[in-house]
PDB file of C-alpha atoms in Angstrom:
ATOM      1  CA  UNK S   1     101.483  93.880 133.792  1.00 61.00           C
ATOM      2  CA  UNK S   2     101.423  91.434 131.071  1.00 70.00           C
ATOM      3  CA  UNK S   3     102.638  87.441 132.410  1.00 66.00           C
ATOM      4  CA  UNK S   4     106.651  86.782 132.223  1.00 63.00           C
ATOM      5  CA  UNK S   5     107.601  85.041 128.646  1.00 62.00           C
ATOM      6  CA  UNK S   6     110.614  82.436 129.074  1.00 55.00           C
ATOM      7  CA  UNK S   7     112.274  82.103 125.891  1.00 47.00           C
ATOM      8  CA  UNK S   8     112.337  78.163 125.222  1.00 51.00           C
ATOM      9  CA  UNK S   9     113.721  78.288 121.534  1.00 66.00           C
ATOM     10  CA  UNK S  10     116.273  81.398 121.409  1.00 78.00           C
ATOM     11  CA  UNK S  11     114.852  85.097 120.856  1.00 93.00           C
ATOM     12  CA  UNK S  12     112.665  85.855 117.775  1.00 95.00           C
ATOM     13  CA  UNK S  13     114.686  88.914 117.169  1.00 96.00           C
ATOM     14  CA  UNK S  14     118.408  89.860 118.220  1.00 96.00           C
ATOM     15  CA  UNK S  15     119.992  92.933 117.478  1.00 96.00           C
ATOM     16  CA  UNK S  16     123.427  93.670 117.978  1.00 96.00           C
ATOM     17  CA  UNK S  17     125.417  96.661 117.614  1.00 96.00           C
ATOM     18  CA  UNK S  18     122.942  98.098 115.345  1.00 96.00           C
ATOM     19  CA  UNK S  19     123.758 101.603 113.919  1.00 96.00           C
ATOM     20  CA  UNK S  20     121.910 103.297 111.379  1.00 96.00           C
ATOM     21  CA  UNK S  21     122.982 106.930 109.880  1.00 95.00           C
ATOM     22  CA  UNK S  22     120.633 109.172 107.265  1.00 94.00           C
ATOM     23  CA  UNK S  23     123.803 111.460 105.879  1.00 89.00           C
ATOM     24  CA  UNK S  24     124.846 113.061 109.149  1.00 90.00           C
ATOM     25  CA  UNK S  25     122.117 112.183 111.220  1.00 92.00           C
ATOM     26  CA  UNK S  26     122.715 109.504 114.086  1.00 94.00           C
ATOM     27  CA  UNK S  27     119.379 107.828 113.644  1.00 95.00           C
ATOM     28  CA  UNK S  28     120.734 104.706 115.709  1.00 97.00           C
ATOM     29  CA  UNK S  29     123.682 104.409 118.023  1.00 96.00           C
ATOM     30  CA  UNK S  30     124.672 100.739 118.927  1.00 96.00           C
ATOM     31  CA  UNK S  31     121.827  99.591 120.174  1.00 97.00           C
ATOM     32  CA  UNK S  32     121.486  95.959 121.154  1.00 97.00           C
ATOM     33  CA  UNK S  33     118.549  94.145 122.071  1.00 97.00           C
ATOM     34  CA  UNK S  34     116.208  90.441 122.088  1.00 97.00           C
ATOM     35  CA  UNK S  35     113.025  89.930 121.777  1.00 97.00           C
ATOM     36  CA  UNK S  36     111.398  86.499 123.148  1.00 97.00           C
ATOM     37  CA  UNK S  37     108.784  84.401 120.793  1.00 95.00           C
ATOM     38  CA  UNK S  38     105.260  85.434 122.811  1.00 96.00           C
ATOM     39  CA  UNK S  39     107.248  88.986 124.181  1.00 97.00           C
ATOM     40  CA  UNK S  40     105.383  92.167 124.287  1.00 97.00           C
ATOM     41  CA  UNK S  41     108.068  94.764 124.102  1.00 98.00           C
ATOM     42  CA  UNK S  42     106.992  98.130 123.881  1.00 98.00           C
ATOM     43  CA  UNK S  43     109.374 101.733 123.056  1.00 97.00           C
ATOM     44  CA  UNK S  44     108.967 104.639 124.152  1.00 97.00           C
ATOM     45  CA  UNK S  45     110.738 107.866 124.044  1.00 96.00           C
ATOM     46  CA  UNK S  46     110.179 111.401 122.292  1.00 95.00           C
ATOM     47  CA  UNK S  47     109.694 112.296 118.272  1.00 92.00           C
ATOM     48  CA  UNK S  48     113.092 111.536 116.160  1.00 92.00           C
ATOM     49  CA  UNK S  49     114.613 108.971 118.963  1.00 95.00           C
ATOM     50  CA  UNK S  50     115.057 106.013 116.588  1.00 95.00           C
ATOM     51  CA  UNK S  51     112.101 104.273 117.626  1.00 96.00           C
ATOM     52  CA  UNK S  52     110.466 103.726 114.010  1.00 95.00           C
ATOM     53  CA  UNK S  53     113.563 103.335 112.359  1.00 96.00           C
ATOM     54  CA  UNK S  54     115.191 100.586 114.666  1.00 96.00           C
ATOM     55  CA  UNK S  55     111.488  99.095 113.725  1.00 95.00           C
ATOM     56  CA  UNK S  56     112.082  99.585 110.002  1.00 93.00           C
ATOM     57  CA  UNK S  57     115.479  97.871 110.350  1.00 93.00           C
ATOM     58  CA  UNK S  58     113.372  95.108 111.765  1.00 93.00           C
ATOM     59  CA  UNK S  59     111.625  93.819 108.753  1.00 89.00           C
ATOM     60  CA  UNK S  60     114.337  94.802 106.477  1.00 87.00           C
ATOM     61  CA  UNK S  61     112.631  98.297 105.259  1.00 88.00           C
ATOM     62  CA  UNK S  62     116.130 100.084 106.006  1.00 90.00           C
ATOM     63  CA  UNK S  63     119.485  98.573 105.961  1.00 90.00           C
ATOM     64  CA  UNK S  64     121.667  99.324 109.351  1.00 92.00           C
ATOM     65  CA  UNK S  65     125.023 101.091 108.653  1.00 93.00           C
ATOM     66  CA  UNK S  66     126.622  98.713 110.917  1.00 93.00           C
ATOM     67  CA  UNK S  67     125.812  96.237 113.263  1.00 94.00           C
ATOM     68  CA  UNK S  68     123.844  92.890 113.055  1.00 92.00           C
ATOM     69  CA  UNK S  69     119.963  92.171 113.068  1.00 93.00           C
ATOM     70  CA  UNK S  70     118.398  88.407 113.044  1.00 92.00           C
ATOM     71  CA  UNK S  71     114.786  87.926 112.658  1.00 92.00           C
ATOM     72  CA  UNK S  72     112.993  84.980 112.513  1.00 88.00           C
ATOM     73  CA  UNK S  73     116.136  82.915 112.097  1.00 85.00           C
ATOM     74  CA  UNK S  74     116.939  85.332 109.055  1.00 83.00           C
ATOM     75  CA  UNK S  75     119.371  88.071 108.487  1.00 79.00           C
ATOM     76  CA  UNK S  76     117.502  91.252 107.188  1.00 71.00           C
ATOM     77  CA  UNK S  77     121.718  92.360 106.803  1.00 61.00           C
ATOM     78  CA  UNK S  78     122.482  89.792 104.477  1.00 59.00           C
ATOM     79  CA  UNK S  79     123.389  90.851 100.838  1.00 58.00           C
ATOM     80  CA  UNK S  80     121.546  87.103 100.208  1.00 53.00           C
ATOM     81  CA  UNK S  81     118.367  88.043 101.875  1.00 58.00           C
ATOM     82  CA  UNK S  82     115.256  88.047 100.423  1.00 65.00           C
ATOM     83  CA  UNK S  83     112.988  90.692 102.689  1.00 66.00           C
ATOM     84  CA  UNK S  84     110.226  89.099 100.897  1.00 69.00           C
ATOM     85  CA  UNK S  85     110.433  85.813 102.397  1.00 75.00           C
ATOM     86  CA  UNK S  86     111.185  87.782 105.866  1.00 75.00           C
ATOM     87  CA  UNK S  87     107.964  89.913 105.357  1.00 72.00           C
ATOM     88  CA  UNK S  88     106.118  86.755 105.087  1.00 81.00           C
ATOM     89  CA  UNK S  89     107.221  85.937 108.979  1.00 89.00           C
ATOM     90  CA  UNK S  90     106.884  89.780 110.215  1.00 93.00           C
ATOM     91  CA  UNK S  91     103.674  91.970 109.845  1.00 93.00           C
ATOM     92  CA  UNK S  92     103.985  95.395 110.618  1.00 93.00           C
ATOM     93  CA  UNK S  93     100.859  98.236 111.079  1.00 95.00           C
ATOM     94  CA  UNK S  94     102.155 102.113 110.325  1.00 91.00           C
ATOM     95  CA  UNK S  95     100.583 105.438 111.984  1.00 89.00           C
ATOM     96  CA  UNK S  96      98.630 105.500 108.303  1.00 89.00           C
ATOM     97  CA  UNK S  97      96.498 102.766 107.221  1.00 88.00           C
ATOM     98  CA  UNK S  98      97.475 102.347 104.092  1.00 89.00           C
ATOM     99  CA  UNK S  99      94.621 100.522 102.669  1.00 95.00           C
ATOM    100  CA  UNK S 100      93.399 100.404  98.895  1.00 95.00           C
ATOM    101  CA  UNK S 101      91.328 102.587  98.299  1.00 96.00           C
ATOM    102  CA  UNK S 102      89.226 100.502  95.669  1.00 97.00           C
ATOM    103  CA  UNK S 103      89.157  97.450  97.739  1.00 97.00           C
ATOM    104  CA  UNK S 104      86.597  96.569 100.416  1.00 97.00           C
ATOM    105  CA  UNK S 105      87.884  95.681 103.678  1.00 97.00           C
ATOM    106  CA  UNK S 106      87.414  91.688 102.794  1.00 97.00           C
ATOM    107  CA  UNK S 107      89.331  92.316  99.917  1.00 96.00           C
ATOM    108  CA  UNK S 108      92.048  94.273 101.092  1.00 96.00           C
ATOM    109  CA  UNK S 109      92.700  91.757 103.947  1.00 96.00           C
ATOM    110  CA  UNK S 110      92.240  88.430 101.448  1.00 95.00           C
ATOM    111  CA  UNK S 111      95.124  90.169  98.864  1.00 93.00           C
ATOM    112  CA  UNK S 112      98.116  89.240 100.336  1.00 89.00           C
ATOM    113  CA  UNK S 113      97.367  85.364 101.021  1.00 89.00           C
ATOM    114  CA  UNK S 114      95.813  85.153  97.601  1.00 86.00           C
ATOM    115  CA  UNK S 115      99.241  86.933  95.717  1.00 84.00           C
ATOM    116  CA  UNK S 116     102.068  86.126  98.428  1.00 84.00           C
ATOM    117  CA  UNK S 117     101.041  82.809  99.381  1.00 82.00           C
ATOM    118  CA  UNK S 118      99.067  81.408  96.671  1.00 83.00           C
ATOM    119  CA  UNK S 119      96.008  80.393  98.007  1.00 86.00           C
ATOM    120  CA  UNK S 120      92.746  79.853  96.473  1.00 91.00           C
ATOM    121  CA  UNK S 121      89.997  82.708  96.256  1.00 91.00           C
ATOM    122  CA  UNK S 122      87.824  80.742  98.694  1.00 93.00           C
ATOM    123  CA  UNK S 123      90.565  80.155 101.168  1.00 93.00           C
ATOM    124  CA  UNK S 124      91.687  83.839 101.121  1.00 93.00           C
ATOM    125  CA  UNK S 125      87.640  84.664 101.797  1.00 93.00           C
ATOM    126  CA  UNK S 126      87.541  82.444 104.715  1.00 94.00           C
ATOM    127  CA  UNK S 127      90.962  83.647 106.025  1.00 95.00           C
ATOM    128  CA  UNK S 128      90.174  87.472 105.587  1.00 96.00           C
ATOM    129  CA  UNK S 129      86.337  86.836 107.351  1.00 96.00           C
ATOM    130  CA  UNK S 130      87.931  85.226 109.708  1.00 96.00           C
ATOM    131  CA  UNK S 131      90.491  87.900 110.789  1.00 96.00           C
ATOM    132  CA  UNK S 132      87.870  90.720 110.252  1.00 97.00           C
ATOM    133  CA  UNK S 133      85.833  88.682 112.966  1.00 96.00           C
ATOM    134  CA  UNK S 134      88.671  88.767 115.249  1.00 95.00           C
ATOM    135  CA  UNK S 135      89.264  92.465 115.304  1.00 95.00           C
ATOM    136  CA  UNK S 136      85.688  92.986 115.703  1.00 94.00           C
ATOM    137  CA  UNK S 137      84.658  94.033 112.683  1.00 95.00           C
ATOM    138  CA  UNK S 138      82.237  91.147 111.775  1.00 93.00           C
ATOM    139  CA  UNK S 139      79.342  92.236 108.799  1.00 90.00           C
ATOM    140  CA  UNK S 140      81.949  95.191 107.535  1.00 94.00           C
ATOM    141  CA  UNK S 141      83.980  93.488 105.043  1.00 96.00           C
ATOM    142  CA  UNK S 142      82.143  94.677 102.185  1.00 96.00           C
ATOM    143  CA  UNK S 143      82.501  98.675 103.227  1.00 97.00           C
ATOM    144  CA  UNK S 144      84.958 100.473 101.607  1.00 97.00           C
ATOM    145  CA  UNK S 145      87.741 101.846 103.292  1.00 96.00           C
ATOM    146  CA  UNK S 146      86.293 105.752 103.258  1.00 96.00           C
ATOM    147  CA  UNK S 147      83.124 104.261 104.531  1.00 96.00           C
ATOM    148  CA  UNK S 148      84.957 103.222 107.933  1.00 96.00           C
ATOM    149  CA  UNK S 149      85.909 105.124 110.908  1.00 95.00           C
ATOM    150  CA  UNK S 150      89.626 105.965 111.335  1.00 94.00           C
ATOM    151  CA  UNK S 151      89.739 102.793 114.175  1.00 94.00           C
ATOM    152  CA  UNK S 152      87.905 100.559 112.220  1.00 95.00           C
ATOM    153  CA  UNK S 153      90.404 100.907 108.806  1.00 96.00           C
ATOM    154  CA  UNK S 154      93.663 100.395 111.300  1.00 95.00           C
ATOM    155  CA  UNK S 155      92.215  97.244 112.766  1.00 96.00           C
ATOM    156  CA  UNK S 156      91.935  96.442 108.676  1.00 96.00           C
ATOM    157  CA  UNK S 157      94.944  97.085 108.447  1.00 96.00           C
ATOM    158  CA  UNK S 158      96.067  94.803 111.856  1.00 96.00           C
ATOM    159  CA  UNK S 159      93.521  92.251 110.078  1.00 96.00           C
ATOM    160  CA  UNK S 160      95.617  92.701 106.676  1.00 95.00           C
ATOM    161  CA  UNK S 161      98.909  92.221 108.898  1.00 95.00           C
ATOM    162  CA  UNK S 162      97.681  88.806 110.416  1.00 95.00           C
ATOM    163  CA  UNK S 163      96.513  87.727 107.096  1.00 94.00           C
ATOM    164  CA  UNK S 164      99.662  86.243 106.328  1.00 91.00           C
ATOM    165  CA  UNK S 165     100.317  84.268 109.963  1.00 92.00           C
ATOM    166  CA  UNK S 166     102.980  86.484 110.929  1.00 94.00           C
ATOM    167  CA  UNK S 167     105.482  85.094 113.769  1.00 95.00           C
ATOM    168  CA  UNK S 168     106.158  88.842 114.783  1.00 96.00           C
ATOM    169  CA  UNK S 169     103.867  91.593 114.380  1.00 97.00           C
ATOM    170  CA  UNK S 170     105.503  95.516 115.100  1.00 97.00           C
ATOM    171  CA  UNK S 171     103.339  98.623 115.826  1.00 97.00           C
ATOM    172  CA  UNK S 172     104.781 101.771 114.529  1.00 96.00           C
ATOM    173  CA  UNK S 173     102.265 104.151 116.277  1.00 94.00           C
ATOM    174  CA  UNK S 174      98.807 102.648 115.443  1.00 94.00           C
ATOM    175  CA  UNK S 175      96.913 105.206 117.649  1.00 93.00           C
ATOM    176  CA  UNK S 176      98.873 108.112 116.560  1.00 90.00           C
ATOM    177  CA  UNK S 177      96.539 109.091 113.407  1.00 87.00           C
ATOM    178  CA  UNK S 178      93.027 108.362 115.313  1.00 91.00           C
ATOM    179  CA  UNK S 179      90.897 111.186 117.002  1.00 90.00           C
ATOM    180  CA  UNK S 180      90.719 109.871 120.656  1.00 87.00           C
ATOM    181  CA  UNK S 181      87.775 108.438 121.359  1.00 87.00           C
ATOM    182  CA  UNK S 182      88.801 105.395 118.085  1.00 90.00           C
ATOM    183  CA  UNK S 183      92.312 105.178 120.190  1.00 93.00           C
ATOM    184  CA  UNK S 184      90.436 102.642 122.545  1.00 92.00           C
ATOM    185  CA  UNK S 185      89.086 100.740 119.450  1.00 92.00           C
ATOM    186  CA  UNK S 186      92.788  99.607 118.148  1.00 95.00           C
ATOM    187  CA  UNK S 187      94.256  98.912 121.730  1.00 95.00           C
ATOM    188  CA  UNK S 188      91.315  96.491 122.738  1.00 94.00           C
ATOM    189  CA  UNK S 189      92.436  94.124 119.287  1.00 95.00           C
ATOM    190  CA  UNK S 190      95.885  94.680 120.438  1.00 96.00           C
ATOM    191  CA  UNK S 191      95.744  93.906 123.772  1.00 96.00           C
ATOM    192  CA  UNK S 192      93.663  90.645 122.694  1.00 95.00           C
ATOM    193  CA  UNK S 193      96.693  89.854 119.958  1.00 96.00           C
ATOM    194  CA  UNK S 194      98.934  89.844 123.432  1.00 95.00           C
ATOM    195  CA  UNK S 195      96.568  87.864 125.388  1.00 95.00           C
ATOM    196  CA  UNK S 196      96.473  85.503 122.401  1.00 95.00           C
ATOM    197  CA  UNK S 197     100.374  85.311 122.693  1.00 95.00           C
ATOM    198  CA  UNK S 198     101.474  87.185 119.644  1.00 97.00           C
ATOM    199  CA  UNK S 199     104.993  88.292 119.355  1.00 97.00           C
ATOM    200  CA  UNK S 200     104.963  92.330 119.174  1.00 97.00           C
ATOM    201  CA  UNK S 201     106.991  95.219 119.502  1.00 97.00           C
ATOM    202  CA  UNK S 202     104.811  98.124 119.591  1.00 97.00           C
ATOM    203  CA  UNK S 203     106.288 102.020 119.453  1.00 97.00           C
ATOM    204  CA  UNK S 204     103.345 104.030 121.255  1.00 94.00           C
ATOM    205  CA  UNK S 205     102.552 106.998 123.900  1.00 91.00           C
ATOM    206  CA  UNK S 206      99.779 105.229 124.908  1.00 93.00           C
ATOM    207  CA  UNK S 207     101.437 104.274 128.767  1.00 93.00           C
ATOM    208  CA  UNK S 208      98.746 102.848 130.021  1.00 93.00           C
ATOM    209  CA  UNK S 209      98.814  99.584 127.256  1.00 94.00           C
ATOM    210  CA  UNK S 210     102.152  99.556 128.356  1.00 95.00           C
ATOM    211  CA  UNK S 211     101.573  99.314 131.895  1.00 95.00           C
ATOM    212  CA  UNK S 212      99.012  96.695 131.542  1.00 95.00           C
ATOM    213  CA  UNK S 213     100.447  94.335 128.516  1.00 96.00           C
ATOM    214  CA  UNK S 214     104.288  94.867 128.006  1.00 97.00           C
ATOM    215  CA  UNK S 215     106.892  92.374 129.343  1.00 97.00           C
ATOM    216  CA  UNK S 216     109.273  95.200 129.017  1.00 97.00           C
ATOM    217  CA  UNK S 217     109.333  99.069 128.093  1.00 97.00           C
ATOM    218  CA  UNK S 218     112.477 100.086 126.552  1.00 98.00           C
ATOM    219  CA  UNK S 219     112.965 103.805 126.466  1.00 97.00           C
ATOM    220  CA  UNK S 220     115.106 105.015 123.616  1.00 97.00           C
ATOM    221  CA  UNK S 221     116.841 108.552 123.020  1.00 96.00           C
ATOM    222  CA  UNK S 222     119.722 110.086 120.593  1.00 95.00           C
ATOM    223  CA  UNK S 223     119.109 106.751 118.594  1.00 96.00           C
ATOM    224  CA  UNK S 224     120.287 104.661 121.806  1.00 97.00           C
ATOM    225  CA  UNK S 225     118.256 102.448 124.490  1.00 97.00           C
ATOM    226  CA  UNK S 226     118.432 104.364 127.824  1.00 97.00           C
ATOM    227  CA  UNK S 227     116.709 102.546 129.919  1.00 96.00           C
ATOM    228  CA  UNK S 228     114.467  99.030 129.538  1.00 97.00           C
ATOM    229  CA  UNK S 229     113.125  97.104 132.442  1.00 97.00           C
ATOM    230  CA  UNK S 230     108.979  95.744 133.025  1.00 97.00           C
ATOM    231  CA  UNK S 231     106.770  98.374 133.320  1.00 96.00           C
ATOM    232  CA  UNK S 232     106.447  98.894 137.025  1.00 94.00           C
ATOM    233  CA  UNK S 233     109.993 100.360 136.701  1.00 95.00           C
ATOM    234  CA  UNK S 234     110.048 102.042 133.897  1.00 96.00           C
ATOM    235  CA  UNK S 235     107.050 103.903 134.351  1.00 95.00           C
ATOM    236  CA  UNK S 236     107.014 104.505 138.182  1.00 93.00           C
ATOM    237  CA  UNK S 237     110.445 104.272 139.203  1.00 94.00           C
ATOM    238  CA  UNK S 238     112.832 105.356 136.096  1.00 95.00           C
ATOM    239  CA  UNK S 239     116.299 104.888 136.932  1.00 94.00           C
ATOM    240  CA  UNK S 240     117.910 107.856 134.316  1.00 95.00           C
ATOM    241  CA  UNK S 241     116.444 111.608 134.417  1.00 95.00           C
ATOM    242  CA  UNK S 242     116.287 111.415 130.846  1.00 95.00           C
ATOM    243  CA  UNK S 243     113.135 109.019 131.626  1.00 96.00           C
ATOM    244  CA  UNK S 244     111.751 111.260 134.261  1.00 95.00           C
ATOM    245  CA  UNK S 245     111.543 113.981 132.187  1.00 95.00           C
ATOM    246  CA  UNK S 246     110.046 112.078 129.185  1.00 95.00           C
ATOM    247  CA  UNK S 247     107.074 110.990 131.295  1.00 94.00           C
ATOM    248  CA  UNK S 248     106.912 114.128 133.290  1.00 92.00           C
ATOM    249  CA  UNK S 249     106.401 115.456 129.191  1.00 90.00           C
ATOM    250  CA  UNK S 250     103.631 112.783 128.678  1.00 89.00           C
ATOM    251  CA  UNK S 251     101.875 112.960 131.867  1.00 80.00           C
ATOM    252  CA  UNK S 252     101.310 116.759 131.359  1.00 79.00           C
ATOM    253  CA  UNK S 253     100.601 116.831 127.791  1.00 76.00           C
ATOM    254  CA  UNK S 254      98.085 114.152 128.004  1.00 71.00           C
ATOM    255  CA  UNK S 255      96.396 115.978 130.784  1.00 61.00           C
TER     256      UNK S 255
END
């Protein structure tokens, strides 16, 4: 299990009462939560639980019915909010990669800094070699994206993420898409991301990265947090039946 983070400056993230409806569907139910600058926070819980979309309401992709959400110092719920400038702080990596299609792997990684943040073309070359280094893909960032493996385009895209010097990264689940022998691929680069002290909040199946690198698993259901507590609780001592069963379901699917 992953060091204890003592927040110093107030929480990166702060979510209170947050409810978030899709016509008559509950998506989120009041959930409050923090998140510490250099937390790993990982949820869990089964398909349609409000995992992704609490993670969407995050970096301002959808806007809660109700309830308040502060990022970064910034209000994602303000009518005066520009996501942009909040996007610039939070990088978030989908199940799909999402890459251009017509832009190597350097290039796809060096777009953002060059367009977003104005920097120069030699700048955003460094940067983008640089970042393709540290997700081990070092001597591949003139391949194409249909040239790479399934693992090796989502650590582009983690690459892509980083490229802007995000304060928070979130994980909507990156191993979900990959055959599973890439899965290990994408968890080594984010377990190093932890180690480095990135901020993340990661929604994944994948127990055993949450065993070994979250400060705290948070299992959600119905749109509401059931449970959270560190790992060694969560996962072998759940408190709720609701969490029993869950991981009973994951235990015996996975083997």
């Amino acid at each position: 299990m992953a060091d204890q983070v003592t927040a110093t400056d107030g929480p990166i993230v702060s979510i209170r009462g947050l409810s978030k409806w899709f016509h008559r569907v509950h998506a989120l139910d009041d959930v409050s939560m923090e998140i510490a600058r250099g937390e790993v926070v990982v949820l869990i819980g089964p398909s349609g639980c409000g995992k992704s979309t609490l993670l969407r309401c995050i970096n301002g992709l959808e806007r809660p019915t109700s309830g308040s959400v502060t990022v970064c110092g910034q209000s994602p719920t303000g009518h005066d909010h520009d996501v942009n400038r909040l996007r610039r702080k939070v990088g978030m990596v989908f199940q799909h990669f999402h890459l251009f299609p017509h832009l190597t792997a350097l290039q796809n990684v060096a777009l953002a800094p060059r367009h977003v943040l104005g920097l120069s073309e030699a700048e955003c070359q460094e940067r983008a070699s640089a970042l393709l280094d540290k997700v081990g893909l070092s001597g591949r960032g003139g391949a194409y994206p249909h040239k790479l493996s399934g693992g090796q385009q989502q650590r582009v895209a983690i690459a892509r993420a980083l490229a802007m010097e995000p304060e928070l990264m979130l994980f909507d689940e990156p191993t979900s898409a990959l055959d599973p022998e890439l899965v290990g691929e994408v968890l080594v680069t984010m377990r190093q991301l932890a180690a480095d002290g990135m901020t993340m909040c990661v929604v994944t199946h994948e127990m055993g990265f949450a065993r070994d690198v979250a400060h705290r698993v948070l299992f959600m259901d119905h749109g509401r947090i059931v449970e959270e507590g560190p790992p060694a609780q969560i996962l072998t001592n759940p408190r709720e039946g609701r969490t029993r069963d869950f991981l009973a379901r994951v235990i015996r699917d996975s083997g």
